[in-house]
PDB file of C-alpha atoms in Angstrom:
ATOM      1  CA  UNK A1065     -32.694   4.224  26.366  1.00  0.00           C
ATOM      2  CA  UNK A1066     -31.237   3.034  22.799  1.00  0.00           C
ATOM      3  CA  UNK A1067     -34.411   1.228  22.172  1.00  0.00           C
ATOM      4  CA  UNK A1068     -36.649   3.613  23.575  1.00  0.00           C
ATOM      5  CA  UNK A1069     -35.526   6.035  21.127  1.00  0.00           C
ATOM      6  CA  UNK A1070     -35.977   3.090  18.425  1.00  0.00           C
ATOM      7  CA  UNK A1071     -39.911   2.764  19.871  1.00  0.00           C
ATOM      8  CA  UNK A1072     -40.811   6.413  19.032  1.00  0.00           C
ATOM      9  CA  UNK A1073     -39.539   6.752  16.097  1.00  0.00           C
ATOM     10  CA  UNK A1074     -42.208   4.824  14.373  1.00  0.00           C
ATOM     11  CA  UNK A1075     -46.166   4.929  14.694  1.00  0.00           C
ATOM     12  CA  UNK A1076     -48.198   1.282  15.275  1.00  0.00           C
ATOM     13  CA  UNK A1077     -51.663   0.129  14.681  1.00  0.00           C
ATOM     14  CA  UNK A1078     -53.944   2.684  16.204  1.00  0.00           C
ATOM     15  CA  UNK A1079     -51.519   5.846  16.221  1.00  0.00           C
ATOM     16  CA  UNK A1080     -51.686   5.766  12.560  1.00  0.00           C
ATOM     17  CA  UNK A1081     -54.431   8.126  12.387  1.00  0.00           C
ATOM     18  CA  UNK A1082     -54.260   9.401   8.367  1.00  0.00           C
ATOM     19  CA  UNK A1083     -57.056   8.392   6.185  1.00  0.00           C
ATOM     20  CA  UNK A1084     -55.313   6.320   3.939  1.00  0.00           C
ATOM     21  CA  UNK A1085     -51.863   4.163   3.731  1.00  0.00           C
ATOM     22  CA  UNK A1086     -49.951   1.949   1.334  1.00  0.00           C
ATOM     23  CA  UNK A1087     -48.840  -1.585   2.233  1.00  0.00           C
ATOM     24  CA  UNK A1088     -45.798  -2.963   1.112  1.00  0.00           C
ATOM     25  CA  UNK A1089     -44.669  -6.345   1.215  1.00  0.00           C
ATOM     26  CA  UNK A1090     -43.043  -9.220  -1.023  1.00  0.00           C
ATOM     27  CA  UNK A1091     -45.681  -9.502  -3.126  1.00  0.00           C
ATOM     28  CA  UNK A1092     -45.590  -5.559  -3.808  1.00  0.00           C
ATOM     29  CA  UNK A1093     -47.621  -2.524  -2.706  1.00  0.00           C
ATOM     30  CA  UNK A1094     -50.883  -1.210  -2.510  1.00  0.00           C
ATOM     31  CA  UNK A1095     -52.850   1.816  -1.266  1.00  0.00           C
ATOM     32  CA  UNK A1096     -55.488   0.731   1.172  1.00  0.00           C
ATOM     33  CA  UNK A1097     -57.560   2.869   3.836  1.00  0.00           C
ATOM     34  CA  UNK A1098     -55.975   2.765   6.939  1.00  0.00           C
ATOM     35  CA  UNK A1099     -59.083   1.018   8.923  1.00  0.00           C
ATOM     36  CA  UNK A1100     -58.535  -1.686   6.315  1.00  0.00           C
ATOM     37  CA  UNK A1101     -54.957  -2.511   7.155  1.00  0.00           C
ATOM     38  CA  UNK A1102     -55.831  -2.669  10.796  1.00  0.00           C
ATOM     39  CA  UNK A1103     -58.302  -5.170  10.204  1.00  0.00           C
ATOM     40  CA  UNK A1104     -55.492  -6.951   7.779  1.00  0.00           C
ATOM     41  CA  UNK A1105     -53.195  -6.699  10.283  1.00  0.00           C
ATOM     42  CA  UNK A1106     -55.351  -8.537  12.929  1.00  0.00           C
ATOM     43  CA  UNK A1107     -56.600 -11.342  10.905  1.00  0.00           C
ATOM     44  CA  UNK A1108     -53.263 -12.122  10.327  1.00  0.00           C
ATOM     45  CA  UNK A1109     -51.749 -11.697  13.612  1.00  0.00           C
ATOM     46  CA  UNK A1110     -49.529  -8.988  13.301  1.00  0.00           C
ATOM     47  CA  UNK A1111     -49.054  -5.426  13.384  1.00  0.00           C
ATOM     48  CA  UNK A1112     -49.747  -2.042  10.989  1.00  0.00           C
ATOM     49  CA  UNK A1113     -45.873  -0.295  11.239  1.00  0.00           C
ATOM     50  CA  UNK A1114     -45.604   3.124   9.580  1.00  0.00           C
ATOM     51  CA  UNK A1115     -41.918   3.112   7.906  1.00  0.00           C
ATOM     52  CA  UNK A1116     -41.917   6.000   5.946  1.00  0.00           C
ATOM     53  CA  UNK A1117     -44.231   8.781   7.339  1.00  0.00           C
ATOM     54  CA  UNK A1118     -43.061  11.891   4.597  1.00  0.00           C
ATOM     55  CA  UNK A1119     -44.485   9.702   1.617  1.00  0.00           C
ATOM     56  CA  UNK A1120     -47.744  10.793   0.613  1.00  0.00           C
ATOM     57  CA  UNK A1121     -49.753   8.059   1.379  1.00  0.00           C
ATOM     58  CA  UNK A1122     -47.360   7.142   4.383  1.00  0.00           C
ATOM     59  CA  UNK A1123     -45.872   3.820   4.050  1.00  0.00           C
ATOM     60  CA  UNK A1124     -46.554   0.855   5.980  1.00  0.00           C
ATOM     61  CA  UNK A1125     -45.774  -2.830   6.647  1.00  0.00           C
ATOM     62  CA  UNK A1126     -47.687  -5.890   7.970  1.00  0.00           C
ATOM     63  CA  UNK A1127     -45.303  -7.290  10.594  1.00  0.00           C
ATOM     64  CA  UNK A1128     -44.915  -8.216  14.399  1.00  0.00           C
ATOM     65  CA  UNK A1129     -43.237  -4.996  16.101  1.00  0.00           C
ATOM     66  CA  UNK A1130     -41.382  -6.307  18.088  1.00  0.00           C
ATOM     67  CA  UNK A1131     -39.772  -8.395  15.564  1.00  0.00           C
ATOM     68  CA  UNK A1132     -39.635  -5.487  13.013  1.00  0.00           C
ATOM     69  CA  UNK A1133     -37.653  -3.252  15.830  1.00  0.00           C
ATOM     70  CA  UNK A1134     -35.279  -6.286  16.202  1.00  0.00           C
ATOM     71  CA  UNK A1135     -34.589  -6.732  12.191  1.00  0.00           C
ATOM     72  CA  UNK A1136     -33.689  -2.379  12.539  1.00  0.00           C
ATOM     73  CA  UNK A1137     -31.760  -3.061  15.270  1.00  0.00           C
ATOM     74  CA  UNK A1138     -29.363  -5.600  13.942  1.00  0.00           C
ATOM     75  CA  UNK A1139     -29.462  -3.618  10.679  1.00  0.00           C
ATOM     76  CA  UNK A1140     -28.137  -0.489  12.439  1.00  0.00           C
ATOM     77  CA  UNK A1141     -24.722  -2.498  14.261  1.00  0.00           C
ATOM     78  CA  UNK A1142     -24.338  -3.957  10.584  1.00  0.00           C
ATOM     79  CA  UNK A1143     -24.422  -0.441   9.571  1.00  0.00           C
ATOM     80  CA  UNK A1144     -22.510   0.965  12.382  1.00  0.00           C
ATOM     81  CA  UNK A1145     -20.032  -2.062  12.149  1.00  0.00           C
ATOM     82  CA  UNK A1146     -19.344  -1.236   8.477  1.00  0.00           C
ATOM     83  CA  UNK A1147     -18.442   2.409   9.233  1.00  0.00           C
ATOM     84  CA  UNK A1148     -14.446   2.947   9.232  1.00  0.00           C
ATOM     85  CA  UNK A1149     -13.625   5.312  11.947  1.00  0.00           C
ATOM     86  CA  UNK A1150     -10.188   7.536  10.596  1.00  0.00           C
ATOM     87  CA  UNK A1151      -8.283   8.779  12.240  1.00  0.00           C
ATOM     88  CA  UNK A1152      -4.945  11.264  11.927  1.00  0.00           C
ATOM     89  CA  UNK A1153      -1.533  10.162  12.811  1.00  0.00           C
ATOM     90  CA  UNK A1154       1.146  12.224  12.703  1.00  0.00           C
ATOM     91  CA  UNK A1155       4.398  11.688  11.641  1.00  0.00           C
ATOM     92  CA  UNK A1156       7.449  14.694  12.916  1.00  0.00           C
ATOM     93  CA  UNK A1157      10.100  15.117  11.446  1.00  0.00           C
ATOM     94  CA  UNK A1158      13.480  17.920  11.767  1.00  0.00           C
ATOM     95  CA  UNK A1159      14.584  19.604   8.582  1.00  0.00           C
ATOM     96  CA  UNK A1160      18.109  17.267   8.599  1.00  0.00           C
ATOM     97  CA  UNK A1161      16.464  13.912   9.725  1.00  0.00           C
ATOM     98  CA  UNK A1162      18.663  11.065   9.702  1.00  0.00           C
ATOM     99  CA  UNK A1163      18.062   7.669   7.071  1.00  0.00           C
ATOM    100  CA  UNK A1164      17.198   5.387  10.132  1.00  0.00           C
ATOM    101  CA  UNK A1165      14.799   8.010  11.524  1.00  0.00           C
ATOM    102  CA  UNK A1166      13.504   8.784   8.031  1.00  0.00           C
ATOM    103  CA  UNK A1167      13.186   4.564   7.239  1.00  0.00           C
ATOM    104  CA  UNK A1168      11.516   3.887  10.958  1.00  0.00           C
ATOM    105  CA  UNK A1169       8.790   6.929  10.651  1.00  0.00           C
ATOM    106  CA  UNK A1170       8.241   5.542   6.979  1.00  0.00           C
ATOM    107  CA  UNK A1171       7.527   2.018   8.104  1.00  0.00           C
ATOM    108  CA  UNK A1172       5.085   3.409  10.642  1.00  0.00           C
ATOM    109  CA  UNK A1173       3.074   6.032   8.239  1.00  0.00           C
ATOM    110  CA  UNK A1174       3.367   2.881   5.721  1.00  0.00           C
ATOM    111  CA  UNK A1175       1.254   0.967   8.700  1.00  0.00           C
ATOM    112  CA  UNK A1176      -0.901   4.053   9.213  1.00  0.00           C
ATOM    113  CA  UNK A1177      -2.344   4.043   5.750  1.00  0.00           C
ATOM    114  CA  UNK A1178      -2.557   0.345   5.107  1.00  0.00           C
ATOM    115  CA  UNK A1179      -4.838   0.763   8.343  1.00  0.00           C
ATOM    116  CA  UNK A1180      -7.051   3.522   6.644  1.00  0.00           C
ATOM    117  CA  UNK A1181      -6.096   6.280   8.688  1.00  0.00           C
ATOM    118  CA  UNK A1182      -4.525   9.694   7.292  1.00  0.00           C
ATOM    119  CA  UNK A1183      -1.696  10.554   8.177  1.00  0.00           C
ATOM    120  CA  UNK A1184      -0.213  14.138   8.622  1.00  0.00           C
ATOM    121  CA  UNK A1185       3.318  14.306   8.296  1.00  0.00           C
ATOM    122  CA  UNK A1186       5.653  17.842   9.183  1.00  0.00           C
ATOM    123  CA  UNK A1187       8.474  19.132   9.391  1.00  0.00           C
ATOM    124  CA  UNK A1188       9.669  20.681  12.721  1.00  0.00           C
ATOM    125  CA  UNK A1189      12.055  24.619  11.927  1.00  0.00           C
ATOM    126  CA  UNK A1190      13.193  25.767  15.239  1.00  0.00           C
ATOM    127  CA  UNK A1191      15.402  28.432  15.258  1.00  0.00           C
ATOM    128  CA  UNK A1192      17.212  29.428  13.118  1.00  0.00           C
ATOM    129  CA  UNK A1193      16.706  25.475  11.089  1.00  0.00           C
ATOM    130  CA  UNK A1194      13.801  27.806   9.239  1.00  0.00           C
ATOM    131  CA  UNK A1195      16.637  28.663   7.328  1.00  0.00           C
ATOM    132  CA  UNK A1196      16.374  25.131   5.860  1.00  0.00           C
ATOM    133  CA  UNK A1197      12.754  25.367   4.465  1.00  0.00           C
ATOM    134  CA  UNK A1198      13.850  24.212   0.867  1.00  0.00           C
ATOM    135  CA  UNK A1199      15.632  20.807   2.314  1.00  0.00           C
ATOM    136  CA  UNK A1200      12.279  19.908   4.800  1.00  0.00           C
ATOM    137  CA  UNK A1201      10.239  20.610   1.150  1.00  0.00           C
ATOM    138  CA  UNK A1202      12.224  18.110  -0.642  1.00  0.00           C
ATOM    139  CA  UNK A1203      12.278  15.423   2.472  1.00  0.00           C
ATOM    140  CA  UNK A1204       8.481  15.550   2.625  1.00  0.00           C
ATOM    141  CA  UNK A1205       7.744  15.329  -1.443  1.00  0.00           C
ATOM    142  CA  UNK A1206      10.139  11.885  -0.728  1.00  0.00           C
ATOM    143  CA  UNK A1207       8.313  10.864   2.135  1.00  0.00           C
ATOM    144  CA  UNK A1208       4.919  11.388  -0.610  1.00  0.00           C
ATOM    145  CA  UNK A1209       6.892   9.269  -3.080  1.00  0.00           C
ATOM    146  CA  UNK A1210       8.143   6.476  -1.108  1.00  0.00           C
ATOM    147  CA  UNK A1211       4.378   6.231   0.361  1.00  0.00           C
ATOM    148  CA  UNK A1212       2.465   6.682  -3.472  1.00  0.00           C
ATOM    149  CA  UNK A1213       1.978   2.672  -3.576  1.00  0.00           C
ATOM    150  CA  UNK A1214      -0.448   2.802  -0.376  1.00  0.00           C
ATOM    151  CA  UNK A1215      -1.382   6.858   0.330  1.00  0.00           C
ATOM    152  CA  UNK A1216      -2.047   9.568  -2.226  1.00  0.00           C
ATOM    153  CA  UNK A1217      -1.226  12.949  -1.642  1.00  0.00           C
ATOM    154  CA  UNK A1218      -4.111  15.423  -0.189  1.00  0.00           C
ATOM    155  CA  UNK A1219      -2.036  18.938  -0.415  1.00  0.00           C
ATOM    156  CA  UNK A1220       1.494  19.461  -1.161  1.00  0.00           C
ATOM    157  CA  UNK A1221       4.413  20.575   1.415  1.00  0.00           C
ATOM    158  CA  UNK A1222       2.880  23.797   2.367  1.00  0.00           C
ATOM    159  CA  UNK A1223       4.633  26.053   5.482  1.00  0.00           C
ATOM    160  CA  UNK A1224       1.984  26.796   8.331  1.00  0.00           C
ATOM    161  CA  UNK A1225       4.475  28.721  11.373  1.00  0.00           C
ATOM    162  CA  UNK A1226       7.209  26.917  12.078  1.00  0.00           C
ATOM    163  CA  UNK A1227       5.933  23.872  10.158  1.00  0.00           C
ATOM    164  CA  UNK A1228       5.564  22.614   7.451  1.00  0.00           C
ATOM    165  CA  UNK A1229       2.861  19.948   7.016  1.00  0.00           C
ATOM    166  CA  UNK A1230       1.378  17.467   4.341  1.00  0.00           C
ATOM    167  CA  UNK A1231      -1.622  15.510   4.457  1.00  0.00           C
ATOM    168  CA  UNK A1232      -1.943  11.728   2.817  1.00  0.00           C
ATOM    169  CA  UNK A1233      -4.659   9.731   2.693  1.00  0.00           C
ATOM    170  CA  UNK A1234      -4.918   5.972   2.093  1.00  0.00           C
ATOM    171  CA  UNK A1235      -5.628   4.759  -1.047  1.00  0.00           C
ATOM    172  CA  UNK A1236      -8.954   3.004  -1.994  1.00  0.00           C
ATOM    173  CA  UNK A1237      -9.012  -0.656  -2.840  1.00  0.00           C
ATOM    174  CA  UNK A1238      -8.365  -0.616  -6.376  1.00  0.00           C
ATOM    175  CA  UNK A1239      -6.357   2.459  -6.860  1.00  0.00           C
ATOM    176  CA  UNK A1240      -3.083   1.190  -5.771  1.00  0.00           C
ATOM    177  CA  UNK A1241      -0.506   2.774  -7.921  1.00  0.00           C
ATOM    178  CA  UNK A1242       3.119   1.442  -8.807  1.00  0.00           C
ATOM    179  CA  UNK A1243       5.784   3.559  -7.573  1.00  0.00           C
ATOM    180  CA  UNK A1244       8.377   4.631  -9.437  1.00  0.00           C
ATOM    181  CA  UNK A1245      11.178   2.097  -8.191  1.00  0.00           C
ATOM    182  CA  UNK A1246       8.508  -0.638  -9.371  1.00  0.00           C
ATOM    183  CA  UNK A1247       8.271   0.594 -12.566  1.00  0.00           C
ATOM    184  CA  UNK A1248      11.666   1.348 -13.233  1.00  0.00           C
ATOM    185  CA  UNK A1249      12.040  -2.339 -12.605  1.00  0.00           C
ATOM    186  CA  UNK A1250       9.651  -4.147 -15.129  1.00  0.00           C
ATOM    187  CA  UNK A1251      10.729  -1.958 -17.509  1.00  0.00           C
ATOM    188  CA  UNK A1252      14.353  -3.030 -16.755  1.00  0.00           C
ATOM    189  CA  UNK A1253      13.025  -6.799 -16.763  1.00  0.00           C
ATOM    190  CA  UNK A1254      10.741  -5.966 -20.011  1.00  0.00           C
ATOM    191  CA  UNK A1255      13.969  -4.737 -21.648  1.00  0.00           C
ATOM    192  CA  UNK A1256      16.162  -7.242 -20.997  1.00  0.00           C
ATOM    193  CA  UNK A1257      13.531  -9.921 -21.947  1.00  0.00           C
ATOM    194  CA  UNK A1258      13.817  -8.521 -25.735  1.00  0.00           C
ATOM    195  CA  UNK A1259      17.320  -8.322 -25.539  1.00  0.00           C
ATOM    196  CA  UNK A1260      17.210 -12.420 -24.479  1.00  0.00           C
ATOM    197  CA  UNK A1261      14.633 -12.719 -27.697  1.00  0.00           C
ATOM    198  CA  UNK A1262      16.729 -10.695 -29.957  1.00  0.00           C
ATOM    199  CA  UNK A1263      19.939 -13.031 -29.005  1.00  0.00           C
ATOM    200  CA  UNK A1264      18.349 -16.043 -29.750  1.00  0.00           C
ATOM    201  CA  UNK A1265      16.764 -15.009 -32.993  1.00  0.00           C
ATOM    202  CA  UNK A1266      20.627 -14.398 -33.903  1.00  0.00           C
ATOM    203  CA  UNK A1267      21.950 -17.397 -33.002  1.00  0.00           C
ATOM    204  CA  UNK A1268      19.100 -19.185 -34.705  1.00  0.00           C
ATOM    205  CA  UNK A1269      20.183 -17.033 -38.143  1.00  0.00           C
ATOM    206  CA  UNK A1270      24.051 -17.969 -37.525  1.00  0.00           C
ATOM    207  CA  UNK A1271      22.927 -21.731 -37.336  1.00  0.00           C
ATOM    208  CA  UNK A1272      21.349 -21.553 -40.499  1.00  0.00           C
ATOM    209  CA  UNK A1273      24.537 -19.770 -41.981  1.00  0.00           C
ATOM    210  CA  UNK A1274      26.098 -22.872 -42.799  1.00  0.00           C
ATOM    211  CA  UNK A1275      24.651 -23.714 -45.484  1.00  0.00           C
ATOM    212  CA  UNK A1276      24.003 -20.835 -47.363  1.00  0.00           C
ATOM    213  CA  UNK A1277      27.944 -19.853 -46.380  1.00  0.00           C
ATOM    214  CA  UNK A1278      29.109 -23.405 -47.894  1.00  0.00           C
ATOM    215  CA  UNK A1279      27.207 -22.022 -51.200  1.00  0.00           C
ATOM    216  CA  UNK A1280      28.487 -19.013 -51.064  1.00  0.00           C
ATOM    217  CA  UNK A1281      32.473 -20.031 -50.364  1.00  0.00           C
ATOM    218  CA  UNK A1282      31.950 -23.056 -53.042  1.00  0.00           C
ATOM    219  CA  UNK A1283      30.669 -20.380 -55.522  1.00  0.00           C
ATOM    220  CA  UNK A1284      33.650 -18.029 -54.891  1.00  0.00           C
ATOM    221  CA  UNK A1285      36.025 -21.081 -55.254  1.00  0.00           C
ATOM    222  CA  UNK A1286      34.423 -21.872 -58.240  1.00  0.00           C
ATOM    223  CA  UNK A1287      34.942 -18.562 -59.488  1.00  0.00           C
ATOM    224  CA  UNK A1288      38.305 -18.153 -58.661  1.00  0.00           C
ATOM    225  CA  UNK A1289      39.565 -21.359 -60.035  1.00  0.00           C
ATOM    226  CA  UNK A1290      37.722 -20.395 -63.500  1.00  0.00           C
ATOM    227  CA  UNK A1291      39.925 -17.247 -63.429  1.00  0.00           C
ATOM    228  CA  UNK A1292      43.197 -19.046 -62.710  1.00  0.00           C
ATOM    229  CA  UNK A1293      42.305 -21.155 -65.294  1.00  0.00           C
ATOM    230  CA  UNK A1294      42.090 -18.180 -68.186  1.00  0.00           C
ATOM    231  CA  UNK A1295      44.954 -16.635 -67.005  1.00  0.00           C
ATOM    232  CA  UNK A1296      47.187 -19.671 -67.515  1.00  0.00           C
ATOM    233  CA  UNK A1297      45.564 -20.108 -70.758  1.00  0.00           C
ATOM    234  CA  UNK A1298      46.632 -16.932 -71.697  1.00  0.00           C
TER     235      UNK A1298
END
């Protein structure tokens, strides 16, 4: 059936029935009458294939059919093979959700994303736990946070019923951003680095000390002996 469909969507030799056509190959195009590419394409053993019917003249090519619906084929399961199918996990979660609960469904949505799905997480009121709105808010803007390395944020928290949902998709090869913990530490480690430098440039200025401070105390000695002096004198 598959290639059936393939068959008719394309017009060979004789059911090309337009006055004129242009041929495109390696070697470039050109606009020929379409008797002439028949005869073209039986000299050289081949077939006339329209490829592009809307383009005024319709476009054609100079190639064995069945060897052309092959190469279209194969083109369309590269095509098909290529195409990422997402798909929506959820992730539930109750407005006073434990750490272990909140760490295992993390892991998971972590998984989710890194696939390439989206993942929609909520949180659960029943009852009277609506009275907790503000706390399932706050749980789901740290579920965005702890995820902003692999998913970015589609909508924030917003209440829909009883629940109250938000969306994250994965993050495009190339956008991954640093969270916050990761930044927090290279700018610890970046910090700490100077302080090293800055140590070490001061105990490379005490070692030169020395010297200097042997002038310095010989000068003062000098000084004070020359003052001892005149007051004996006097």
């Amino acid at each position: 059936m598959k290639n059936d469909k393939l068959k008719n969507q394309y017009r060979v030799n004789e059911q090309i029935r337009v006055r004129e056509v242009r041929i495109v190959g390696d070697d470039g195009s050109s606009v020929v009458p379409t008797r002439d590419a028949l005869n073209m394409a039986r000299e050289q053993g081949v077939d006339l294939v329209e490829i592009s019917p809307n383009a005024n003249p319709p476009v054609c090519r100079l190639i064995d059919y069945s060897k052309f619906l092959y190469q279209q084929k194969k083109r369309q399961k590269e095509m098909k093979a290529k195409q990422v199918k997402v798909e929506v996990k959820e992730i539930r979660f109750g407005p006073q959700t434990d750490e272990h609960d909140y760490q295992f469904k993390l892991k998971h949505a972590k998984e989710f994303l890194e696939e390439g799905n989206k993942v929609r997480a909520y949180v659960f009121f029943r009852g009277r736990s609506i009275l907790f709105k503000e706390q399932g808010e706050v749980l789901l803007l740290r579920f965005a946070n702890d995820l902003e390395e692999v998913g970015k944020v589609e909508g924030m928290p917003s209440l829909e019923g009883k629940k109250m949902f938000l969306y994250l998709a994965p993050k495009k090869a190339g956008e991954k951003k640093k969270s916050q913990q990761a930044r927090d530490r290279e700018a610890a480690e970046a910090e700490a680095k100077e302080a090293k430098k800055a140590a070490q440039q001061a105990e490379a200025k005490e070692a030169e000390m020395p010297a200097n401070g042997g002038l310095f105390a010989n000068a003062k000695i000098s000084a004070d002996a020359l003052k001892k002096l005149q007051d004996t004198e006097d």
